[in-house]
XYZ file of C-alpha atoms in Angstrom:
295
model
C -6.301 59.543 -125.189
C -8.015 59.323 -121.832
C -11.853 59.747 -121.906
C -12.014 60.574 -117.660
C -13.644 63.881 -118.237
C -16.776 62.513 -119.503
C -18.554 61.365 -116.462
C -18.258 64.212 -114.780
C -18.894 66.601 -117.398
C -21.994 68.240 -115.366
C -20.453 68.390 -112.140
C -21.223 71.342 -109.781
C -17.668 72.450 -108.571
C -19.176 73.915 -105.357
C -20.635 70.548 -104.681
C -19.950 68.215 -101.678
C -18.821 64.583 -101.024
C -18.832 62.749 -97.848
C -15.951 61.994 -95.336
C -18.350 59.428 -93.012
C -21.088 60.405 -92.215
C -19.763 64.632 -92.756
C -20.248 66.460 -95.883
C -17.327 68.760 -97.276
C -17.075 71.229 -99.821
C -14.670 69.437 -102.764
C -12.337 72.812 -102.307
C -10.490 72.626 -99.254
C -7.271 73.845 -97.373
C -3.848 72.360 -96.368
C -2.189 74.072 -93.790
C 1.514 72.237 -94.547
C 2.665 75.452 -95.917
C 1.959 77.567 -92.613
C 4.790 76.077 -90.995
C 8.306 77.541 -91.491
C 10.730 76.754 -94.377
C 10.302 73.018 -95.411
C 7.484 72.654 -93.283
C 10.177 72.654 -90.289
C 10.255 75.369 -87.037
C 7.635 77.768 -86.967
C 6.078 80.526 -89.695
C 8.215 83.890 -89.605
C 4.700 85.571 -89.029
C 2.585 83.482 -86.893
C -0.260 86.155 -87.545
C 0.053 86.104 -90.948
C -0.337 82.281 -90.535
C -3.579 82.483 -88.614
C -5.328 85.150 -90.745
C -4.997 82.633 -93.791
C -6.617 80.564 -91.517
C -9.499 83.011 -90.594
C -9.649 83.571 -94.437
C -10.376 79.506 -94.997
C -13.129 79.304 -93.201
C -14.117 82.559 -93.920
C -14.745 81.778 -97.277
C -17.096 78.621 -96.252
C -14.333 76.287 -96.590
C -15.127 73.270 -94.087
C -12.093 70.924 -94.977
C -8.938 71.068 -93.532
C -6.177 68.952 -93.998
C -3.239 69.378 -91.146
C -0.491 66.692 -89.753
C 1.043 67.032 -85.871
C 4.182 66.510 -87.804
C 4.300 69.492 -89.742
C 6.369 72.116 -87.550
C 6.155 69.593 -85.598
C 3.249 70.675 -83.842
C 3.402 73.917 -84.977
C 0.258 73.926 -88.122
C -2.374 72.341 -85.059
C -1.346 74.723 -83.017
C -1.622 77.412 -85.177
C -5.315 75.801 -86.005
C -6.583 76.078 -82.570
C -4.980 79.658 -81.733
C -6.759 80.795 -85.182
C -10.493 78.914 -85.052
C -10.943 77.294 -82.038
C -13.731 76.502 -80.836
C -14.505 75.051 -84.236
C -17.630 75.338 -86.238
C -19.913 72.215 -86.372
C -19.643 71.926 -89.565
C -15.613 71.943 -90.061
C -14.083 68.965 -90.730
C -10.470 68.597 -89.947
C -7.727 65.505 -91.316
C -4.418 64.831 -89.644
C -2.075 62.168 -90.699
C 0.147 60.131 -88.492
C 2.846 57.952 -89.381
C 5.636 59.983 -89.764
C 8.041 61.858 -87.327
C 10.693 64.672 -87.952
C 14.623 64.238 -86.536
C 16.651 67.514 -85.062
C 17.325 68.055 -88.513
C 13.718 68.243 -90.038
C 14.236 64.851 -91.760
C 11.046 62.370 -92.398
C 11.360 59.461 -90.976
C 8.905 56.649 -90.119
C 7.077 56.229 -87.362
C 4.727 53.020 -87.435
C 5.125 51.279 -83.784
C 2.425 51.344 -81.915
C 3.658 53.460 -79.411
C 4.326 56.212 -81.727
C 0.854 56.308 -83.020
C -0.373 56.235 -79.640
C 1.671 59.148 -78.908
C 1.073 60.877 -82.647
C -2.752 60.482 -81.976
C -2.888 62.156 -78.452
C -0.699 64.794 -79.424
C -2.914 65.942 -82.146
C -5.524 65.690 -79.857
C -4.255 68.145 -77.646
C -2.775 70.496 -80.224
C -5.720 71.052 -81.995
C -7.754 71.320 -78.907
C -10.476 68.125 -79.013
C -11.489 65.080 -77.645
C -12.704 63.101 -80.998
C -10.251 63.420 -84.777
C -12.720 63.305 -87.130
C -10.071 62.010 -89.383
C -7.240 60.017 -88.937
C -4.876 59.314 -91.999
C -2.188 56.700 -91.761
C 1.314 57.710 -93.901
C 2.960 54.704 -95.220
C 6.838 55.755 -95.725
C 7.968 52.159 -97.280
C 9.972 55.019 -99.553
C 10.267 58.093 -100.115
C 9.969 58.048 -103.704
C 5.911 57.802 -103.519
C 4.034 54.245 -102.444
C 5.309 51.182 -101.727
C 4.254 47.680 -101.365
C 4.554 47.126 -97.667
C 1.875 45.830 -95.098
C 0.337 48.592 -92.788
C -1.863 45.546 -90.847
C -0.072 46.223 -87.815
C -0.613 49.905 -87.796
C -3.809 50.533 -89.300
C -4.643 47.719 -86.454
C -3.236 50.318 -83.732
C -6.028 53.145 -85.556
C -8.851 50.827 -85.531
C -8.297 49.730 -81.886
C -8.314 54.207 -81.310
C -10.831 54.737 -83.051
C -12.968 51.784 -81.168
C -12.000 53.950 -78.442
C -13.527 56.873 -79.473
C -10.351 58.936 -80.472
C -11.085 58.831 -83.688
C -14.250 58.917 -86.404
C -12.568 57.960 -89.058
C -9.857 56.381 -90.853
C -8.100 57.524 -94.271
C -4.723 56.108 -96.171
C -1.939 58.137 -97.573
C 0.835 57.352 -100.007
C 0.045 53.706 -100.259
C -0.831 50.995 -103.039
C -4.345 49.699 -103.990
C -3.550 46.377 -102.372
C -2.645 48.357 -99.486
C -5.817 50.021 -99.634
C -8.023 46.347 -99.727
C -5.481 45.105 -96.799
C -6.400 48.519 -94.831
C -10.442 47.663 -95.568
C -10.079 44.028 -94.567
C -9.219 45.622 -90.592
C -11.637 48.713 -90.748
C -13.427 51.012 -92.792
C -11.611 53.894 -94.663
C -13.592 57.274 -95.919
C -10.517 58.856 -97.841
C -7.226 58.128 -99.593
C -4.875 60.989 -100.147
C -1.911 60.301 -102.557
C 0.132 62.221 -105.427
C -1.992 63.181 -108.256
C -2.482 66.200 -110.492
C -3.115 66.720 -113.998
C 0.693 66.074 -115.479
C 0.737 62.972 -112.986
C -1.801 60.380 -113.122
C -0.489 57.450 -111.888
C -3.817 56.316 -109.802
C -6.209 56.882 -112.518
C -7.548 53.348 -111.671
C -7.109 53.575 -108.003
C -9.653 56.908 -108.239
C -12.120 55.408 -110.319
C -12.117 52.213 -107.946
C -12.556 54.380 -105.268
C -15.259 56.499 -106.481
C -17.242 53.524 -106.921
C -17.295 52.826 -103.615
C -18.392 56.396 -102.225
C -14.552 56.658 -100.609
C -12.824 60.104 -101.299
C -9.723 60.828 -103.084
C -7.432 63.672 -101.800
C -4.406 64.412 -104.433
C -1.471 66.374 -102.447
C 0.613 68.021 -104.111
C -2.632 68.796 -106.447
C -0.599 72.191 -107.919
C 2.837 70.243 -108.556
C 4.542 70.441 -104.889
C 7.690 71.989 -104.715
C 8.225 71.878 -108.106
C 5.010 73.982 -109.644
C 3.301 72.378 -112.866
C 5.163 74.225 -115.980
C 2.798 73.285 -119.140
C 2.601 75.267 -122.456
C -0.734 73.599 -123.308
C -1.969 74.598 -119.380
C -1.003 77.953 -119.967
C -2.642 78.265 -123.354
C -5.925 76.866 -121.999
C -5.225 79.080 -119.189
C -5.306 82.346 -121.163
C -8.248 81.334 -123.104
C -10.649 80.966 -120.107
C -8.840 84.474 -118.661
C -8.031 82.597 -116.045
C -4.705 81.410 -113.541
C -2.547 78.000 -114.543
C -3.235 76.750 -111.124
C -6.570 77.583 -111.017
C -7.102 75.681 -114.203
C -5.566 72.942 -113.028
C -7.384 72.923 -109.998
C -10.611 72.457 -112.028
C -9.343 70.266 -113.716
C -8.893 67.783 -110.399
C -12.425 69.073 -109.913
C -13.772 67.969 -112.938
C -11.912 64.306 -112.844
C -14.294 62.839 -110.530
C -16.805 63.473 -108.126
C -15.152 61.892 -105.491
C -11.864 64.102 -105.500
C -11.777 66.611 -102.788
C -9.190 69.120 -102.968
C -6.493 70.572 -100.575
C -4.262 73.108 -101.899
C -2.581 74.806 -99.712
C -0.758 78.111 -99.208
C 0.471 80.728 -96.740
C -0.979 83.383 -98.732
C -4.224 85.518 -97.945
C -3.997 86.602 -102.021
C -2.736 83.439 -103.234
C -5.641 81.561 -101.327
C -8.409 83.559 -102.617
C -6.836 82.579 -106.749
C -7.081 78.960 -105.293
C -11.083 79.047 -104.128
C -11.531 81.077 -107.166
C -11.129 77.968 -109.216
C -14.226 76.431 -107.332
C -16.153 79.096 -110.102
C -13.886 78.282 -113.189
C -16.437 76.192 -116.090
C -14.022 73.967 -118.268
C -15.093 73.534 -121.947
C -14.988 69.985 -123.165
C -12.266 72.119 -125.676
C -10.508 72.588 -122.768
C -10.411 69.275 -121.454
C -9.633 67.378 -124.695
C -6.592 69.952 -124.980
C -5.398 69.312 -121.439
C -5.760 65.509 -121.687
C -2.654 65.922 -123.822
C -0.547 67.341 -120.407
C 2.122 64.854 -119.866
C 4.900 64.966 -116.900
């Protein structure tokens, strides 16, 4: 059995962690989901889209995790119609990497040309002169990460960010010796890969990580597509009086200090069950029983 809960058995859910030199609240937002149907085309209700937005950072939350290619370009411009000019204190993360076909197929998009062109068009969607963070998608496969080498284009990020297009630099879907090739060419403050409670595949890669002040950002931190379906979640769940997700949403919370969290949703309702879980105490009853959660 797994002993990760102990460390952080007093943590503060409401606390904050550092991306650079910027302190976030651990309970963020990701806006994939405001797009339209598999994050392709725009939302049916584009108000609707911008009120959960209005709701985020309504609610204090000052982490936002967004991507030019989700629409494309539809979720940064959705972010600028609903809360530009930004607070000083909101911090938001776009990826690059990737690009969508006609069809709304992933595809890679690594030449420096296309990151050129990825950076400045999130720079003008979302309305601003500096990203404060820059996340680089590896897409070696599309079954999660893959050994691959991201020198050259994590090279093309440092060179924008020496030019003052960027603050900072984060990793997504990648390796942990992708991770110490990324370091070797410039500093990273985040790495956001798949991780929840029923998959745990970079238990290592977190601690590692926390250890050197650098956040971790699960997506899919709820499941995905596919929503987590656990008898033992939903038995913890009803003890506490509480949702499934919002359990396992503490738990991420209470894995490590260093985990910042993104869930996202086009919900007004739905959001306000996820920032709920911000409040939710987990028992070390509770924790022993979910250590048991297995994909």
């Amino acid at each position: 059995m797994r002993s990760i809960h102990r460390e952080a058995s007093n943590l503060s859910y409401s606390s904050e962690f550092r991306l650079g030199e910027r302190p976030v609240k651990r309970l963020g937002y990701g806006a994939m989901q405001l797009a339209g149907p598999g994050v392709f085309g725009p939302p049916e209700d584009p108000e609707a889209a911008k009120a959960v937005l209005r709701e985020v950072t309504a609610n204090g939350v000052n982490h936002i995790d967004t991507s030019d290619f989700y629409g494309p370009h539809v979720t940064n411009r959705l972010i600028r119609e609903a809360l530009h000019p930004y607070t000083d204190d909101l911090t938001i993360v776009t990826k690059v990497g990737a690009r969508r076909d006609a069809e709304g197929q992933w595809l890679p998009a690594f030449s420096r040309e296309e990151l050129v062109q990825a950076v400045h068009d999130n720079l003008e969607n979302l309305g601003v002169d500096t990203l404060d963070v820059v996340n680089l998608r590896a897409m070696f496969s599309a079954q999660g990460p893959a050994e691959g080498s991201l020198e050259a284009p994590f090279t093309v990020l440092a060179e924008l960010q020496q030019q003052g297009l960027i603050r900072h630099l984060g990793l997504s879907n990648v390796t942990p010796g992708q991770v110490e090739e990324a370091r070797r060419i410039a500093p990273i403050v985040c790495v956001q890969n798949h991780y929840n409670l029923a998959h745990r595949d970079d238990d290592g890669l977190i601690d590692t990580l926390a250890s050197e002040q650098i956040a971790y950002v699960p997506f899919f931190p709820l499941g995905g597509f596919s929503p987590l379906q656990s008898s033992i979640l939903d038995d913890v769940a009803t003890s506490l009086d509480a949702k499934p997700m919002q359990v396992a949403l503490a738990w991420l919370l209470r894995r490590s200090p260093n985990i910042l969290l993104i869930p996202g949703t086009s919900s007004v309702a739905h959001l306000r069950e996820n920032l709920a879980a911000a409040e939710l105490t987990l028992p070390e009853s509770a924790m022993a029983e979910l250590e048991l959660v297995v994909m």
